[in-house]
Amino acid sequence: MLPFTRITIIGLGLIGSSLARAIREYMPTVRVTGYDADAGVREVARAIDLTDDVTDTAGASVMDADLVVLCVPVRAMGAAAAEIADDLPAEAIVSDVGSCKADVLAQLSAALPGRKVIPAHPVAGTENSGPEAGFASLFQGRWCIVTPPADADQAAVERVSELWRRVGADVETMDPAHHDLVLAVTSHLPHLIAYTIVGTASDLEDVTQSEVIKYSAGGFRDFTRIAASDPTMWRDVFLANKDAVLEMLQRFSEDLSALQRAIRWNDGDALFNLFTRTRAIRRSIIEQGQDDPKPDFGRSH
Ligand code: NAP
């Protein structure tokens, strides 16, 4: 049985439009309604026939929904939820796709008191944004972490989990604060490091911009992909997951200082041991199907 029959997606960017496409592809009888605060995005969504219906107000989009998924930047979640509060059917479930969870759960619970709120985070994405960047297979073989509040209705948790399984994701349930710590290491810190490295390289005065770009295949290029990610989304992630990111950044700075010391004192063993450990981590990511094994330096695929 389908977990939902009338799904509303609010925020029709990369993730919202991918979810809309995936629902229409894998659950074609579900009616999908879309809304975005940006009139230009609504226009594009209509032009590309992204959803069955696109409404001009948030309230109109949720009137007969049995699930509403908020796909807006994390610091806009509370405002987006407040906009639908008066029109939301009593039994409707509200979920979201935000990249940090404790802050989003607090925003949604405050805006929708007494409602069924079941947050989730599909750990899948690209560096592109907007309604045309999405694609139906984005969630295939990726994890979706569902982070229900402690007193959540278990049937509602199961229905949200089933939606994500239907669009191809593997589902894990996690406490919101633990999610934020895990993602601070696996996603937020790597983005911060990429933003720093690309920023530092572009500020160097004795190496020209054209040289940085020309020789980028040495490694720099791979950081630029991550550092091209949406500025609004990532500004919001760092501010909403401040505590976990600062804790991970502190550990990272200490480890970086240890590496600096190893280089200064010619401690080749320390460098070699670390690089051997990190190579094994790459291998296990490939073994678990979270990346493909094709060599990527000088890639032609
Ligand atoms: P996106 O492509 O920039 O799309 C977000 C859309 O939401 C934009 O069209 C934006 O319009 C609209 N919006 C902003 N505030 C709104 C509001 N109050 N009501 C209705 N629409 C509103 O962003 P995205 O990459 O899809 O990210 C959406 C969410 O998914 C974020 O919470 C992010 O943390 C999460 N996420 C992203 C990724 C990723 O890799 N991108 C992966 C997993 C989860 P304007 O542009 O006019 O503001």
CSV table of C-alpha atoms and ligand atoms in Angstrom, one decimal:
chain,number,residue,atom,x,y,z
A,1,MET,CA,0.0,0.0,0.0
A,2,LEU,CA,1.3,3.5,-0.8
A,3,PRO,CA,2.3,5.4,2.3
A,4,PHE,CA,0.7,8.7,1.0
A,5,THR,CA,-1.6,9.6,-1.8
A,6,ARG,CA,-1.4,13.4,-1.9
A,7,ILE,CA,2.1,14.9,-1.3
A,8,THR,CA,2.9,18.6,-1.2
A,9,ILE,CA,6.5,19.7,-1.8
A,10,ILE,CA,7.4,23.2,-0.6
A,11,GLY,CA,10.7,24.5,-2.1
A,12,LEU,CA,11.2,23.3,-5.6
A,13,GLY,CA,15.0,23.5,-5.8
A,14,LEU,CA,17.5,20.6,-6.3
A,15,ILE,CA,16.1,18.3,-3.5
A,16,GLY,CA,12.4,19.3,-3.8
A,17,SER,CA,12.4,18.9,-7.6
A,18,SER,CA,14.3,15.6,-7.4
A,19,LEU,CA,11.7,14.3,-4.8
A,20,ALA,CA,8.9,15.4,-7.1
A,21,ARG,CA,10.4,13.6,-10.1
A,22,ALA,CA,11.1,10.5,-8.0
A,23,ILE,CA,7.6,10.3,-6.6
A,24,ARG,CA,6.1,10.7,-10.1
A,25,GLU,CA,8.4,8.1,-11.5
A,26,TYR,CA,8.2,5.4,-8.7
A,27,MET,CA,4.7,6.2,-7.4
A,28,PRO,CA,2.8,7.5,-10.4
A,29,THR,CA,-0.6,7.4,-8.8
A,30,VAL,CA,0.4,9.8,-6.0
A,31,ARG,CA,-0.8,13.4,-6.6
A,32,VAL,CA,2.1,15.8,-6.2
A,33,THR,CA,1.5,19.5,-5.5
A,34,GLY,CA,4.4,22.1,-5.5
A,35,TYR,CA,4.9,25.5,-4.1
A,36,ASP,CA,8.0,27.8,-4.0
A,37,ALA,CA,8.3,31.3,-2.6
A,38,ASP,CA,10.1,32.4,-5.8
A,39,ALA,CA,7.6,33.2,-8.6
A,40,GLY,CA,10.3,32.5,-11.2
A,41,VAL,CA,10.8,29.0,-9.8
A,42,ARG,CA,7.0,28.3,-9.8
A,43,GLU,CA,7.0,29.4,-13.5
A,44,VAL,CA,9.8,27.0,-14.4
A,45,ALA,CA,8.1,24.2,-12.4
A,46,ARG,CA,5.0,24.7,-14.5
A,47,ALA,CA,6.9,24.9,-17.7
A,48,ILE,CA,8.7,21.6,-17.1
A,49,ASP,CA,5.5,20.0,-15.7
A,50,LEU,CA,7.4,19.1,-12.5
A,51,THR,CA,4.3,18.4,-10.4
A,52,ASP,CA,0.6,17.8,-11.0
A,53,ASP,CA,-0.2,21.3,-9.7
A,54,VAL,CA,1.8,24.4,-8.7
A,55,THR,CA,0.0,26.8,-6.4
A,56,ASP,CA,0.7,30.5,-5.9
A,57,THR,CA,0.4,30.4,-2.1
A,58,ALA,CA,1.8,28.0,0.5
A,59,GLY,CA,-1.6,27.6,2.2
A,60,ALA,CA,-3.3,26.5,-1.0
A,61,SER,CA,-0.7,23.9,-1.7
A,62,VAL,CA,-1.3,21.9,1.5
A,63,MET,CA,-5.2,22.0,1.8
A,64,ASP,CA,-5.7,18.4,0.9
A,65,ALA,CA,-2.2,16.9,1.5
A,66,ASP,CA,-1.6,13.8,3.6
A,67,LEU,CA,2.2,14.6,3.6
A,68,VAL,CA,4.0,18.0,3.3
A,69,VAL,CA,7.7,17.9,2.7
A,70,LEU,CA,9.6,21.2,3.3
A,71,CYS,CA,12.6,21.4,1.0
A,72,VAL,CA,13.7,24.9,1.8
A,73,PRO,CA,17.1,26.1,3.3
A,74,VAL,CA,17.3,25.1,7.0
A,75,ARG,CA,16.9,28.5,8.5
A,76,ALA,CA,13.7,29.1,6.4
A,77,MET,CA,12.0,25.9,7.8
A,78,GLY,CA,10.2,27.7,10.6
A,79,ALA,CA,8.8,30.4,8.4
A,80,ALA,CA,7.7,27.9,5.7
A,81,ALA,CA,6.0,25.8,8.4
A,82,ALA,CA,4.2,28.9,9.9
A,83,GLU,CA,2.9,29.8,6.5
A,84,ILE,CA,1.0,26.4,6.2
A,85,ALA,CA,-0.1,26.1,9.8
A,86,ASP,CA,-3.7,27.4,9.3
A,87,ASP,CA,-4.4,25.3,6.2
A,88,LEU,CA,-2.8,22.0,7.1
A,89,PRO,CA,-5.3,19.1,7.4
A,90,ALA,CA,-5.5,17.8,11.0
A,91,GLU,CA,-4.0,14.4,10.2
A,92,ALA,CA,-1.3,15.5,7.7
A,93,ILE,CA,2.3,14.6,8.5
A,94,VAL,CA,4.9,17.3,8.0
A,95,SER,CA,8.5,16.3,7.1
A,96,ASP,CA,11.5,18.1,5.7
A,97,VAL,CA,14.8,17.3,4.0
A,98,GLY,CA,17.1,19.7,5.9
A,99,SER,CA,20.8,18.9,6.3
A,100,CYS,CA,20.7,19.5,10.1
A,101,LYS,CA,18.0,18.2,12.3
A,102,ALA,CA,17.9,19.4,16.0
A,103,ASP,CA,17.5,23.0,14.9
A,104,VAL,CA,14.9,22.1,12.3
A,105,LEU,CA,12.9,20.0,14.7
A,106,ALA,CA,12.8,22.9,17.1
A,107,GLN,CA,11.7,25.3,14.4
A,108,LEU,CA,8.9,22.9,13.1
A,109,SER,CA,7.7,22.0,16.6
A,110,ALA,CA,7.4,25.7,17.5
A,111,ALA,CA,5.5,26.6,14.3
A,112,LEU,CA,3.3,23.5,14.3
A,113,PRO,CA,2.4,22.7,17.9
A,114,GLY,CA,0.5,19.4,18.3
A,115,ARG,CA,1.1,18.3,14.7
A,116,LYS,CA,2.8,15.2,13.4
A,117,VAL,CA,6.3,16.4,12.6
A,118,ILE,CA,8.7,13.7,11.3
A,119,PRO,CA,12.0,15.3,10.0
A,120,ALA,CA,14.3,13.4,7.6
A,121,HIS,CA,17.5,14.0,5.7
A,122,PRO,CA,18.3,12.3,2.4
A,123,VAL,CA,22.1,12.1,2.3
A,124,ALA,CA,22.3,12.8,-1.4
A,125,GLY,CA,22.9,15.9,-3.5
A,126,THR,CA,25.0,17.7,-6.0
A,127,GLU,CA,26.6,21.1,-6.2
A,128,ASN,CA,23.8,22.4,-8.4
A,129,SER,CA,20.6,24.1,-7.3
A,130,GLY,CA,17.2,25.0,-8.7
A,131,PRO,CA,14.2,23.1,-10.2
A,132,GLU,CA,16.1,22.1,-13.4
A,133,ALA,CA,19.0,20.6,-11.4
A,134,GLY,CA,16.9,17.8,-10.0
A,135,PHE,CA,16.6,14.2,-11.2
A,136,ALA,CA,14.5,11.2,-10.2
A,137,SER,CA,17.3,8.8,-9.4
A,138,LEU,CA,19.1,11.1,-7.0
A,139,PHE,CA,18.1,9.1,-3.9
A,140,GLN,CA,18.8,5.6,-5.4
A,141,GLY,CA,21.2,3.6,-3.2
A,142,ARG,CA,21.7,6.6,-0.9
A,143,TRP,CA,20.8,6.9,2.8
A,144,CYS,CA,17.9,8.8,4.2
A,145,ILE,CA,18.2,9.5,7.9
A,146,VAL,CA,14.8,9.9,9.6
A,147,THR,CA,15.1,11.8,12.9
A,148,PRO,CA,11.7,11.7,14.8
A,149,PRO,CA,11.1,13.5,18.1
A,150,ALA,CA,11.2,11.2,21.1
A,151,ASP,CA,7.4,11.0,21.4
A,152,ALA,CA,6.7,10.5,17.7
A,153,ASP,CA,3.8,8.5,16.4
A,154,GLN,CA,5.5,5.2,15.2
A,155,ALA,CA,3.0,4.7,12.3
A,156,ALA,CA,3.9,8.2,11.0
A,157,VAL,CA,7.6,7.4,11.2
A,158,GLU,CA,7.1,4.2,9.3
A,159,ARG,CA,5.1,6.0,6.6
A,160,VAL,CA,7.8,8.6,6.1
A,161,SER,CA,10.4,5.9,6.0
A,162,GLU,CA,8.4,4.0,3.4
A,163,LEU,CA,8.2,7.0,1.1
A,164,TRP,CA,12.0,7.2,1.1
A,165,ARG,CA,12.4,3.5,0.4
A,166,ARG,CA,10.0,3.8,-2.5
A,167,VAL,CA,12.2,6.5,-4.1
A,168,GLY,CA,15.2,4.2,-3.8
A,169,ALA,CA,16.8,5.2,-0.5
A,170,ASP,CA,18.0,3.0,2.4
A,171,VAL,CA,16.5,4.3,5.6
A,172,GLU,CA,18.1,4.7,9.1
A,173,THR,CA,16.4,6.2,12.1
A,174,MET,CA,18.6,8.4,14.4
A,175,ASP,CA,18.4,10.9,17.3
A,176,PRO,CA,18.5,14.4,15.8
A,177,ALA,CA,21.5,15.5,17.9
A,178,HIS,CA,23.5,12.4,17.0
A,179,HIS,CA,22.6,13.0,13.3
A,180,ASP,CA,24.0,16.5,13.6
A,181,LEU,CA,27.3,15.3,15.0
A,182,VAL,CA,27.7,12.5,12.4
A,183,LEU,CA,26.9,14.9,9.5
A,184,ALA,CA,29.2,17.6,11.0
A,185,VAL,CA,32.1,15.2,10.3
A,186,THR,CA,31.0,13.6,7.1
A,187,SER,CA,29.5,16.6,5.3
A,188,HIS,CA,29.7,19.9,7.0
A,189,LEU,CA,33.4,19.9,7.9
A,190,PRO,CA,34.5,18.7,4.4
A,191,HIS,CA,32.4,21.6,2.9
A,192,LEU,CA,34.0,24.1,5.3
A,193,ILE,CA,37.5,22.8,4.4
A,194,ALA,CA,36.7,23.0,0.6
A,195,TYR,CA,35.4,26.5,1.0
A,196,THR,CA,38.7,27.5,2.9
A,197,ILE,CA,41.1,25.8,0.4
A,198,VAL,CA,39.4,27.3,-2.6
A,199,GLY,CA,39.3,30.7,-0.9
A,200,THR,CA,43.0,30.6,0.1
A,201,ALA,CA,44.1,29.6,-3.4
A,202,SER,CA,42.2,32.4,-5.0
A,203,ASP,CA,43.7,34.9,-2.5
A,204,LEU,CA,47.4,33.9,-3.2
A,205,GLU,CA,49.3,36.8,-4.6
A,206,ASP,CA,52.4,35.0,-5.9
A,207,VAL,CA,50.4,32.3,-7.8
A,208,THR,CA,48.2,33.7,-10.5
A,209,GLN,CA,44.5,32.7,-10.9
A,210,SER,CA,45.3,31.3,-14.4
A,211,GLU,CA,47.9,29.0,-12.9
A,212,VAL,CA,45.5,27.8,-10.2
A,213,ILE,CA,43.0,26.9,-12.8
A,214,LYS,CA,45.5,25.4,-15.3
A,215,TYR,CA,47.1,23.0,-12.8
A,216,SER,CA,43.9,22.2,-10.9
A,217,ALA,CA,43.9,18.5,-11.8
A,218,GLY,CA,46.5,18.0,-9.1
A,219,GLY,CA,43.7,17.9,-6.5
A,220,PHE,CA,42.4,21.5,-6.2
A,221,ARG,CA,39.7,20.8,-8.8
A,222,ASP,CA,38.0,18.2,-6.5
A,223,PHE,CA,37.6,20.8,-3.8
A,224,THR,CA,36.1,23.3,-6.2
A,225,ARG,CA,33.2,21.0,-6.9
A,226,ILE,CA,32.3,20.9,-3.3
A,227,ALA,CA,33.0,24.7,-2.9
A,228,ALA,CA,30.6,25.4,-5.7
A,229,SER,CA,27.7,24.3,-3.5
A,230,ASP,CA,24.8,26.7,-2.9
A,231,PRO,CA,25.8,29.7,-0.7
A,232,THR,CA,22.4,30.1,1.0
A,233,MET,CA,22.1,26.5,1.9
A,234,TRP,CA,25.5,26.2,3.4
A,235,ARG,CA,25.4,29.5,5.3
A,236,ASP,CA,22.3,28.1,6.9
A,237,VAL,CA,23.8,24.7,7.7
A,238,PHE,CA,26.8,26.2,9.5
A,239,LEU,CA,24.7,28.6,11.6
A,240,ALA,CA,22.0,26.0,12.4
A,241,ASN,CA,24.5,23.3,13.3
A,242,LYS,CA,27.0,25.6,15.0
A,243,ASP,CA,27.8,23.5,18.1
A,244,ALA,CA,28.6,20.3,16.4
A,245,VAL,CA,30.5,22.0,13.6
A,246,LEU,CA,32.6,24.0,16.1
A,247,GLU,CA,33.4,20.8,18.0
A,248,MET,CA,34.5,19.0,14.9
A,249,LEU,CA,36.5,22.0,13.7
A,250,GLN,CA,38.4,22.1,17.0
A,251,ARG,CA,39.4,18.4,16.6
A,252,PHE,CA,40.3,19.1,13.0
A,253,SER,CA,42.6,22.0,14.0
A,254,GLU,CA,44.3,19.8,16.5
A,255,ASP,CA,44.9,17.1,14.0
A,256,LEU,CA,46.1,19.6,11.4
A,257,SER,CA,48.6,21.0,14.0
A,258,ALA,CA,49.9,17.4,14.6
A,259,LEU,CA,50.4,17.0,10.8
A,260,GLN,CA,52.2,20.3,10.7
A,261,ARG,CA,54.5,19.1,13.5
A,262,ALA,CA,55.1,15.8,11.7
A,263,ILE,CA,56.2,17.6,8.5
A,264,ARG,CA,58.4,20.1,10.5
A,265,TRP,CA,60.2,17.3,12.4
A,266,ASN,CA,60.5,15.0,9.3
A,267,ASP,CA,58.3,12.4,11.0
A,268,GLY,CA,57.7,10.3,7.8
A,269,ASP,CA,56.2,7.4,9.8
A,270,ALA,CA,53.5,9.6,11.2
A,271,LEU,CA,52.6,10.8,7.7
A,272,PHE,CA,52.8,7.4,6.2
A,273,ASN,CA,50.6,5.8,8.9
A,274,LEU,CA,47.9,8.4,8.5
A,275,PHE,CA,47.8,8.2,4.7
A,276,THR,CA,47.6,4.4,4.9
A,277,ARG,CA,44.6,4.6,7.3
A,278,THR,CA,42.8,7.2,5.1
A,279,ARG,CA,43.4,5.0,2.0
A,280,ALA,CA,41.6,2.2,3.8
A,281,ILE,CA,38.6,4.5,4.5
A,282,ARG,CA,38.3,5.3,0.8
A,283,ARG,CA,38.3,1.5,0.0
A,284,SER,CA,35.4,0.9,2.4
A,285,ILE,CA,33.3,3.7,1.0
A,286,ILE,CA,33.7,2.0,-2.4
A,287,GLU,CA,33.0,-1.4,-1.0
A,288,GLN,CA,29.8,-0.1,0.6
A,289,GLY,CA,28.6,1.3,-2.8
A,290,GLN,CA,28.8,5.0,-1.7
A,291,ASP,CA,31.1,5.9,-4.6
A,292,ASP,CA,32.4,4.3,-7.8
A,293,PRO,CA,35.9,2.9,-8.0
A,294,LYS,CA,36.9,4.6,-11.3
A,295,PRO,CA,40.1,6.6,-10.9
A,296,ASP,CA,39.2,10.2,-10.8
A,297,PHE,CA,42.4,12.2,-11.3
A,298,GLY,CA,42.5,13.1,-14.9
A,299,ARG,CA,39.0,11.6,-15.2
A,300,SER,CA,37.5,11.1,-18.6
A,301,HIS,CA,34.2,9.6,-17.4
B,1,NAP,P1,17.7,25.0,-3.6
B,1,NAP,O1,18.0,24.3,-4.9
B,1,NAP,O2,18.3,26.4,-3.4
B,1,NAP,O3,16.1,25.2,-3.4
B,1,NAP,C1,15.5,25.8,-2.3
B,1,NAP,C2,14.2,26.5,-2.8
B,1,NAP,O4,13.4,26.9,-1.7
B,1,NAP,C3,14.5,27.8,-3.6
B,1,NAP,O5,13.8,27.8,-4.8
B,1,NAP,C4,14.1,28.8,-2.6
B,1,NAP,O6,13.7,30.0,-3.2
B,1,NAP,C5,12.9,28.2,-1.9
B,1,NAP,N1,12.5,28.8,-0.7
B,1,NAP,C6,13.2,29.4,0.2
B,1,NAP,N2,12.5,29.8,1.3
B,1,NAP,C7,11.2,29.4,1.0
B,1,NAP,C8,10.0,29.4,1.8
B,1,NAP,N3,9.9,30.0,3.0
B,1,NAP,N4,8.9,28.9,1.2
B,1,NAP,C9,8.9,28.3,0.0
B,1,NAP,N5,10.1,28.2,-0.7
B,1,NAP,C10,11.2,28.7,-0.2
B,1,NAP,O7,18.1,24.2,-2.3
B,1,NAP,P2,18.3,22.6,-2.2
B,1,NAP,O8,19.7,22.2,-2.5
B,1,NAP,O9,17.2,21.9,-2.8
B,1,NAP,O10,18.2,22.4,-0.6
B,1,NAP,C11,16.9,22.4,0.0
B,1,NAP,C12,17.0,21.7,1.4
B,1,NAP,O11,17.6,20.4,1.2
B,1,NAP,C13,18.0,22.4,2.4
B,1,NAP,O12,17.4,22.4,3.7
B,1,NAP,C14,19.2,21.6,2.4
B,1,NAP,O13,19.9,21.7,3.6
B,1,NAP,C15,18.7,20.2,2.1
B,1,NAP,N6,19.6,19.3,1.4
B,1,NAP,C16,20.4,19.7,0.4
B,1,NAP,C17,21.3,18.8,-0.3
B,1,NAP,C18,22.1,19.3,-1.4
B,1,NAP,O14,23.1,18.7,-1.7
B,1,NAP,N7,21.8,20.4,-2.1
B,1,NAP,C19,21.3,17.5,0.2
B,1,NAP,C20,20.5,17.1,1.2
B,1,NAP,C21,19.6,18.0,1.8
B,1,NAP,P3,14.8,31.2,-3.3
B,1,NAP,O15,16.0,30.7,-4.0
B,1,NAP,O16,14.1,32.3,-4.0
B,1,NAP,O17,15.1,31.5,-1.9
